[in-house]
Coordinates of C-alpha atoms in Angstrom, one line a residue:
M1 CA 93.6 55.1 164.1
T2 CA 95.7 53.6 166.9
G3 CA 98.3 56.3 167.6
R4 CA 98.0 59.2 170.0
L5 CA 96.3 62.6 169.4
L6 CA 97.5 66.0 170.3
Y7 CA 94.8 68.7 170.5
L8 CA 96.0 72.3 170.6
E9 CA 93.7 75.1 172.0
P10 CA 95.2 78.5 171.3
V11 CA 93.5 80.2 174.2
G12 CA 95.8 83.2 174.1
G13 CA 97.1 82.5 170.6
I14 CA 100.0 80.5 169.3
A15 CA 103.7 81.1 168.6
G16 CA 106.6 78.7 168.0
D17 CA 107.9 79.2 171.6
M18 CA 104.5 78.5 173.1
F19 CA 104.3 75.2 171.2
L20 CA 107.7 74.3 172.5
A21 CA 106.7 75.2 176.1
A22 CA 103.5 73.2 175.9
A23 CA 105.6 70.2 174.7
L24 CA 107.9 70.6 177.7
D25 CA 104.9 70.8 180.0
L26 CA 103.7 67.5 178.5
G27 CA 107.0 65.9 179.5
V28 CA 109.4 66.4 176.6
S29 CA 113.0 66.7 177.8
A30 CA 114.5 70.2 177.4
K31 CA 117.9 68.5 177.2
A32 CA 116.8 66.2 174.4
L33 CA 115.4 69.2 172.5
E34 CA 118.5 71.3 173.0
T35 CA 120.9 68.5 172.1
G36 CA 119.0 67.8 168.8
L37 CA 118.7 71.4 167.8
Q38 CA 122.4 72.2 168.5
S39 CA 123.2 70.3 165.3
L40 CA 121.7 73.2 163.3
G41 CA 125.0 75.1 163.8
L42 CA 123.4 78.3 165.0
G43 CA 126.2 79.4 167.4
R44 CA 126.1 79.4 171.1
W45 CA 122.5 79.4 172.6
H46 CA 120.6 77.5 175.2
L47 CA 117.0 76.9 176.3
V48 CA 115.7 78.3 179.5
A49 CA 112.4 76.7 180.6
S50 CA 110.7 78.0 183.8
P51 CA 107.3 77.7 185.5
A52 CA 104.9 80.6 184.8
Q53 CA 101.3 81.6 185.3
R54 CA 98.8 83.6 183.3
H55 CA 95.4 84.5 184.8
G56 CA 95.9 81.7 187.4
L57 CA 96.8 79.0 184.8
S58 CA 100.2 77.4 185.5
G59 CA 102.4 76.0 182.7
V60 CA 105.9 76.4 181.2
H61 CA 107.5 79.4 179.6
V62 CA 110.5 78.9 177.4
E63 CA 113.1 81.3 176.1
V64 CA 116.0 80.9 173.7
V65 CA 119.0 82.7 175.1
V66 CA 121.5 83.5 172.4
E67 CA 125.1 83.9 173.5
E68 CA 126.7 84.1 170.1
A69 CA 124.8 83.8 166.8
A70 CA 126.5 82.0 163.9
V71 CA 125.2 84.7 161.5
S72 CA 124.0 88.2 162.1
G73 CA 121.6 90.3 160.1
H74 CA 119.4 88.9 157.3
R75 CA 119.3 85.2 156.8
P76 CA 118.2 83.7 153.4
L77 CA 115.8 80.8 153.3
S78 CA 118.4 78.7 151.5
D79 CA 120.8 79.0 154.5
I80 CA 118.1 77.8 156.9
L81 CA 117.1 74.9 154.7
R82 CA 120.8 73.9 154.3
R83 CA 121.2 73.9 158.0
I84 CA 118.1 71.7 158.5
D85 CA 119.3 69.2 155.8
A86 CA 122.8 69.0 157.4
S87 CA 121.5 68.5 160.9
T88 CA 121.2 65.3 162.9
L89 CA 117.4 65.8 163.4
P90 CA 115.3 62.7 162.7
V91 CA 114.3 62.4 159.0
R92 CA 110.6 63.2 159.7
A93 CA 111.5 66.2 161.9
R94 CA 113.8 67.6 159.1
G95 CA 111.0 67.2 156.6
R96 CA 108.5 69.0 158.8
A97 CA 110.9 71.8 159.7
R98 CA 111.7 72.3 156.0
A99 CA 107.9 72.3 155.2
M100 CA 107.3 75.1 157.8
F101 CA 110.1 77.3 156.6
E102 CA 109.1 76.7 152.9
A103 CA 105.5 77.7 153.8
I104 CA 106.7 80.9 155.4
G105 CA 109.1 81.5 152.5
R106 CA 106.3 81.2 149.9
V107 CA 104.0 83.7 151.6
E108 CA 107.0 86.1 152.1
A109 CA 107.8 85.8 148.4
S110 CA 104.2 86.5 147.5
I111 CA 103.9 89.5 149.9
H112 CA 107.2 91.2 148.8
G113 CA 106.9 90.2 145.1
V114 CA 110.2 88.3 144.9
A115 CA 111.2 84.8 143.8
L116 CA 111.3 82.1 146.5
E117 CA 115.0 81.6 146.2
S118 CA 115.5 85.4 146.9
V119 CA 113.6 85.4 150.2
E120 CA 115.5 86.6 153.2
F121 CA 114.1 86.4 156.7
H122 CA 114.4 89.0 159.4
E123 CA 112.5 88.2 162.6
V124 CA 111.8 84.6 161.4
G125 CA 115.5 84.2 160.5
A126 CA 116.7 85.0 164.0
V127 CA 118.2 82.1 166.0
D128 CA 115.3 82.0 168.5
S129 CA 112.7 81.6 165.6
I130 CA 114.7 78.9 163.9
V131 CA 115.0 77.1 167.2
D132 CA 111.2 77.5 167.8
V133 CA 110.2 76.1 164.4
C134 CA 112.7 73.3 164.2
G135 CA 112.0 72.6 167.9
A136 CA 108.3 72.1 167.2
A137 CA 109.2 69.5 164.6
L138 CA 111.6 67.7 167.0
A139 CA 109.2 68.0 169.9
L140 CA 106.5 66.2 167.9
E141 CA 109.0 63.3 167.4
L142 CA 109.8 63.2 171.1
L143 CA 106.1 63.1 171.9
G144 CA 105.8 59.9 169.8
D145 CA 104.5 61.5 166.6
P146 CA 100.9 62.0 167.6
E147 CA 98.4 63.3 165.1
V148 CA 97.9 67.0 165.8
W149 CA 94.6 68.9 165.7
C150 CA 94.1 72.6 166.3
A151 CA 91.1 74.7 167.2
P152 CA 90.6 78.0 165.3
V153 CA 93.3 80.5 166.2
P154 CA 92.7 84.0 167.5
L155 CA 94.6 86.6 165.5
G156 CA 94.6 89.7 167.7
S157 CA 94.6 93.3 166.4
G158 CA 96.6 96.5 166.4
T159 CA 100.1 96.9 165.0
V160 CA 103.5 95.3 165.5
E161 CA 107.0 96.6 164.9
T162 CA 109.0 94.7 162.3
A163 CA 112.2 95.2 160.2
H164 CA 109.9 96.7 157.6
G165 CA 108.4 99.1 160.1
K166 CA 104.9 99.0 161.7
M167 CA 102.7 96.2 160.3
P168 CA 99.1 95.5 161.0
V169 CA 98.1 92.6 163.3
P170 CA 97.7 89.9 162.1
A171 CA 100.9 90.3 160.2
P172 CA 100.5 89.7 156.4
A173 CA 102.6 86.5 156.5
T174 CA 100.5 85.1 159.4
L175 CA 97.2 85.8 157.6
E176 CA 98.4 84.3 154.3
L177 CA 99.8 81.2 156.1
L178 CA 96.3 80.6 157.6
E179 CA 94.5 80.8 154.2
G180 CA 91.9 78.1 154.0
L181 CA 91.7 77.6 157.8
A182 CA 89.2 78.8 160.3
V183 CA 90.4 81.8 162.4
R184 CA 89.0 84.2 164.9
F185 CA 89.5 88.0 164.5
E186 CA 89.5 88.8 168.2
G187 CA 91.8 90.0 171.0
T188 CA 94.3 92.8 171.4
G189 CA 98.0 92.5 170.3
E190 CA 99.7 89.9 168.2
L191 CA 98.1 86.7 169.4
T192 CA 99.3 84.5 166.6
T193 CA 102.8 84.9 165.1
P194 CA 104.1 83.7 161.8
T195 CA 106.0 80.8 163.5
G196 CA 102.8 79.8 165.3
A197 CA 100.8 80.1 162.0
A198 CA 103.4 77.8 160.3
V199 CA 103.0 75.2 163.1
V200 CA 99.2 75.2 162.5
K201 CA 99.5 75.2 158.7
V202 CA 102.0 72.4 158.4
L203 CA 101.7 70.2 161.6
C204 CA 98.0 70.4 162.4
R205 CA 94.6 69.3 161.2
P206 CA 91.9 71.9 161.7
G207 CA 88.9 71.4 164.1
P208 CA 88.2 69.3 167.1
P209 CA 89.9 65.9 167.2
P210 CA 88.1 62.5 167.2
E211 CA 86.8 61.5 170.7
L212 CA 89.8 60.7 172.9
V213 CA 90.8 59.6 176.4
V214 CA 92.9 62.3 178.0
E215 CA 96.3 61.2 179.2
R216 CA 98.2 64.5 179.8
V217 CA 97.6 68.2 179.5
G218 CA 100.3 70.9 179.1
Y219 CA 100.3 74.7 179.0
G220 CA 102.7 76.7 177.0
V221 CA 102.9 80.2 178.5
G222 CA 103.5 83.2 176.2
T223 CA 105.7 86.1 177.2
K224 CA 103.1 88.9 177.2
Q225 CA 100.1 89.5 179.4
W226 CA 96.8 89.9 177.6
P227 CA 94.1 91.8 179.5
D228 CA 91.2 89.7 178.3
R229 CA 92.6 86.1 178.3
P230 CA 95.4 83.9 179.6
N231 CA 98.3 83.9 177.2
V232 CA 98.6 80.2 177.1
L233 CA 98.5 77.4 174.5
R234 CA 96.8 74.3 175.9
A235 CA 97.9 71.0 174.5
T236 CA 96.0 67.8 175.4
L237 CA 97.6 64.5 174.6
G238 CA 95.3 61.4 174.5
L239 CA 94.5 58.1 172.9
P240 CA 91.6 58.0 170.4
T241 CA 88.7 55.9 171.7
A242 CA 89.1 53.7 168.6
G243 CA 92.2 52.4 170.2
V244 CA 90.6 51.9 173.7
A245 CA 89.4 48.4 174.5
G246 CA 85.6 48.0 174.9
G247 CA 84.6 50.7 172.5
T248 CA 81.6 49.9 170.2
Y249 CA 80.8 51.6 166.9
V250 CA 77.9 51.8 164.5
L251 CA 79.0 51.9 160.9
E252 CA 76.5 53.2 158.4
T253 CA 76.3 54.0 154.7
N254 CA 73.5 54.9 152.3
L255 CA 73.3 52.9 149.0
D256 CA 71.1 53.9 146.1
D257 CA 73.1 52.3 143.2
C258 CA 73.9 48.9 144.8
S259 CA 72.6 45.6 143.3
P260 CA 70.3 43.7 145.7
Q261 CA 72.6 40.6 145.2
L262 CA 75.5 42.6 146.7
L263 CA 73.5 43.5 149.8
G264 CA 73.3 39.8 150.9
T265 CA 77.0 39.4 150.3
L266 CA 77.8 42.5 152.3
L267 CA 75.7 41.3 155.3
E268 CA 77.3 37.9 155.2
G269 CA 80.8 39.4 154.9
L270 CA 80.3 41.8 157.8
L271 CA 79.1 39.1 160.1
G272 CA 81.7 36.7 158.9
R273 CA 84.4 39.2 159.7
G274 CA 83.4 39.8 163.2
A275 CA 80.6 42.4 163.2
L276 CA 78.4 42.0 166.3
D277 CA 75.3 42.6 164.1
A278 CA 74.5 43.9 160.6
W279 CA 71.4 45.1 158.8
V280 CA 69.9 46.5 155.7
L281 CA 66.9 48.9 155.9
P282 CA 64.9 50.4 153.0
A283 CA 65.4 54.2 152.5
T284 CA 64.2 57.0 150.2
M285 CA 67.2 58.9 148.9
K286 CA 67.5 62.3 147.3
K287 CA 65.4 62.9 144.2
G288 CA 63.0 60.3 145.6
R289 CA 65.2 57.4 144.5
P290 CA 64.7 54.1 146.5
G291 CA 67.8 52.9 148.3
H292 CA 69.1 51.1 151.4
L293 CA 70.8 51.9 154.7
L294 CA 73.5 49.4 155.4
G295 CA 74.6 49.2 159.0
A296 CA 76.8 47.2 161.3
L297 CA 77.6 47.1 165.0
V298 CA 81.3 46.5 165.5
E299 CA 83.9 46.5 168.3
A300 CA 86.7 49.1 168.2
E301 CA 89.4 46.7 167.1
K302 CA 87.3 45.5 164.1
R303 CA 86.3 49.0 163.0
E304 CA 89.0 49.9 160.5
S305 CA 88.9 46.4 158.8
L306 CA 85.2 46.5 158.5
V307 CA 85.1 50.0 157.1
D308 CA 87.7 48.9 154.6
F309 CA 85.5 45.9 153.7
I310 CA 82.4 48.1 153.1
L311 CA 84.4 50.5 150.9
R312 CA 85.9 47.7 148.9
E313 CA 82.8 45.5 148.5
S314 CA 80.0 48.1 148.1
T315 CA 79.3 51.0 145.8
T316 CA 79.5 53.7 148.5
L317 CA 81.9 56.6 148.6
G318 CA 82.0 56.9 152.4
V319 CA 81.1 55.3 155.7
R320 CA 79.9 57.0 158.8
C321 CA 81.3 55.9 162.2
S322 CA 79.6 56.7 165.5
R323 CA 80.8 55.5 168.9
V324 CA 77.9 54.1 171.0
E325 CA 77.3 52.9 174.5
R326 CA 76.1 49.4 174.8
T327 CA 74.5 47.5 177.7
T328 CA 74.5 43.8 177.2
L329 CA 73.0 40.8 179.1
Q330 CA 75.2 38.0 180.3
R331 CA 74.9 35.1 177.9
H332 CA 74.6 31.4 178.9
Q333 CA 73.6 28.3 177.0
V334 CA 71.9 25.1 178.1
T335 CA 70.7 22.1 176.1
V336 CA 67.1 20.7 176.4
Q337 CA 65.7 17.4 175.0
T338 CA 62.7 17.7 172.7
A339 CA 60.6 14.9 171.3
H340 CA 62.7 15.0 168.1
G341 CA 66.2 15.7 169.5
P342 CA 68.4 17.9 171.5
V343 CA 68.3 21.7 171.1
R344 CA 70.5 24.4 172.6
I345 CA 68.8 27.3 174.4
K346 CA 70.3 30.8 174.6
L347 CA 69.7 32.6 177.9
G348 CA 70.0 36.4 178.5
M349 CA 70.8 37.0 182.2
R350 CA 71.0 40.0 184.4
G351 CA 72.5 39.0 187.6
Q352 CA 70.6 35.9 188.7
E353 CA 67.5 36.8 186.7
T354 CA 66.8 35.3 183.3
L355 CA 65.3 38.0 181.0
N356 CA 65.4 36.3 177.6
V357 CA 65.1 32.7 176.4
A358 CA 65.5 31.6 172.7
P359 CA 66.2 28.3 171.0
E360 CA 69.3 28.2 168.8
Y361 CA 67.7 28.5 165.4
E362 CA 70.3 26.3 163.5
D363 CA 69.7 23.5 166.1
V364 CA 66.0 23.8 165.6
R365 CA 66.2 23.7 161.8
A366 CA 68.6 20.7 161.8
V367 CA 66.4 18.7 164.2
A368 CA 63.2 19.6 162.3
E369 CA 64.7 18.6 158.9
A370 CA 66.0 15.3 160.3
A371 CA 62.6 14.5 161.8
G372 CA 60.6 15.7 158.8
V373 CA 58.5 18.1 161.0
P374 CA 57.9 21.9 160.7
V375 CA 60.5 24.1 162.3
K376 CA 57.8 25.8 164.4
V377 CA 57.0 22.4 166.1
V378 CA 60.5 21.8 167.3
W379 CA 60.7 25.5 168.3
A380 CA 57.7 25.2 170.5
E381 CA 58.9 21.9 171.9
A382 CA 62.3 23.5 172.9
L383 CA 60.6 26.3 174.8
A384 CA 58.2 23.9 176.5
A385 CA 61.1 21.7 177.6
W386 CA 62.8 24.8 179.0
S387 CA 59.7 25.7 180.9
R388 CA 59.5 22.2 182.5
R389 CA 63.1 22.3 183.7
D390 CA 63.8 21.5 187.4

């Protein structure tokens, strides 16, 4: 993963306008948003973005001001999809906007017992809601298409007025849209709306994101004041540490059905492809089966290629990746003269202090083989020659 990450925290819930507002607070141009969305042909409307505060947290509040709507009353799903397809939104944004409205349409069809093509929207079909949903898709493009993650959303409680009369909170469409995702039944009022649920369902991955370096933070401020929490959506944009120079990772996988001959090939392949170190340890697997733990220490830029190598060349179904901190000694090399030939010596330095001294094994072996003497003899001679240095 080398692109940016966007992590959403629905502190006070999430709605389409709150996502738009958070994107504006992250630096998205309101003019660029409005220009792109005007191609939907929704009549005369404009965005009003203004600074706002909730419980001492400052961010951006956004409102869609409708001067003249293209269509009044109910709006069928087919009309919204036609407008999206005919717009000048980027291809990926059109696809995401379509997916969000189709997701809402499917749950509405299920709730009201009608065919998908017969679905008509009331609140979600209003100009401001269409702008919110399509704006979320366009804002993601304007942010550079980051991968989006979202924490569990709070749903609220009570009732809300709709075109069908009073409805429980969370609204039936909201709850069905979030099927399969972690949610929190807490708070008073409608904290998460159907448009917000559609954003989470279609655009986001659930749970905390991978470790990231924070670049910018934006707050999308909702319209209402909640008594127990700030009505804000916090959006954090950052770069995954896998894409940050200097990161080091441990790759590990358990193998209980891998031929021993493959293990040697895996070690050689990992080291040959740039792993800093690689190892195989014996392990006892489930049901008492003997197995092995294959591990490698790799730099961030090598991580994905070495994960791919392990998956392709071993019998495993998955690889664990853990970022680690690594303290290293400065490395230097000198050559000493033994009774049987020259040998390089590796030095581990910390500042001016030498902490580790080791003959280069391949040099020792080559000299020993050429002289017809044991390796241990040349090894000892190399260390002695180092000790006698000036």
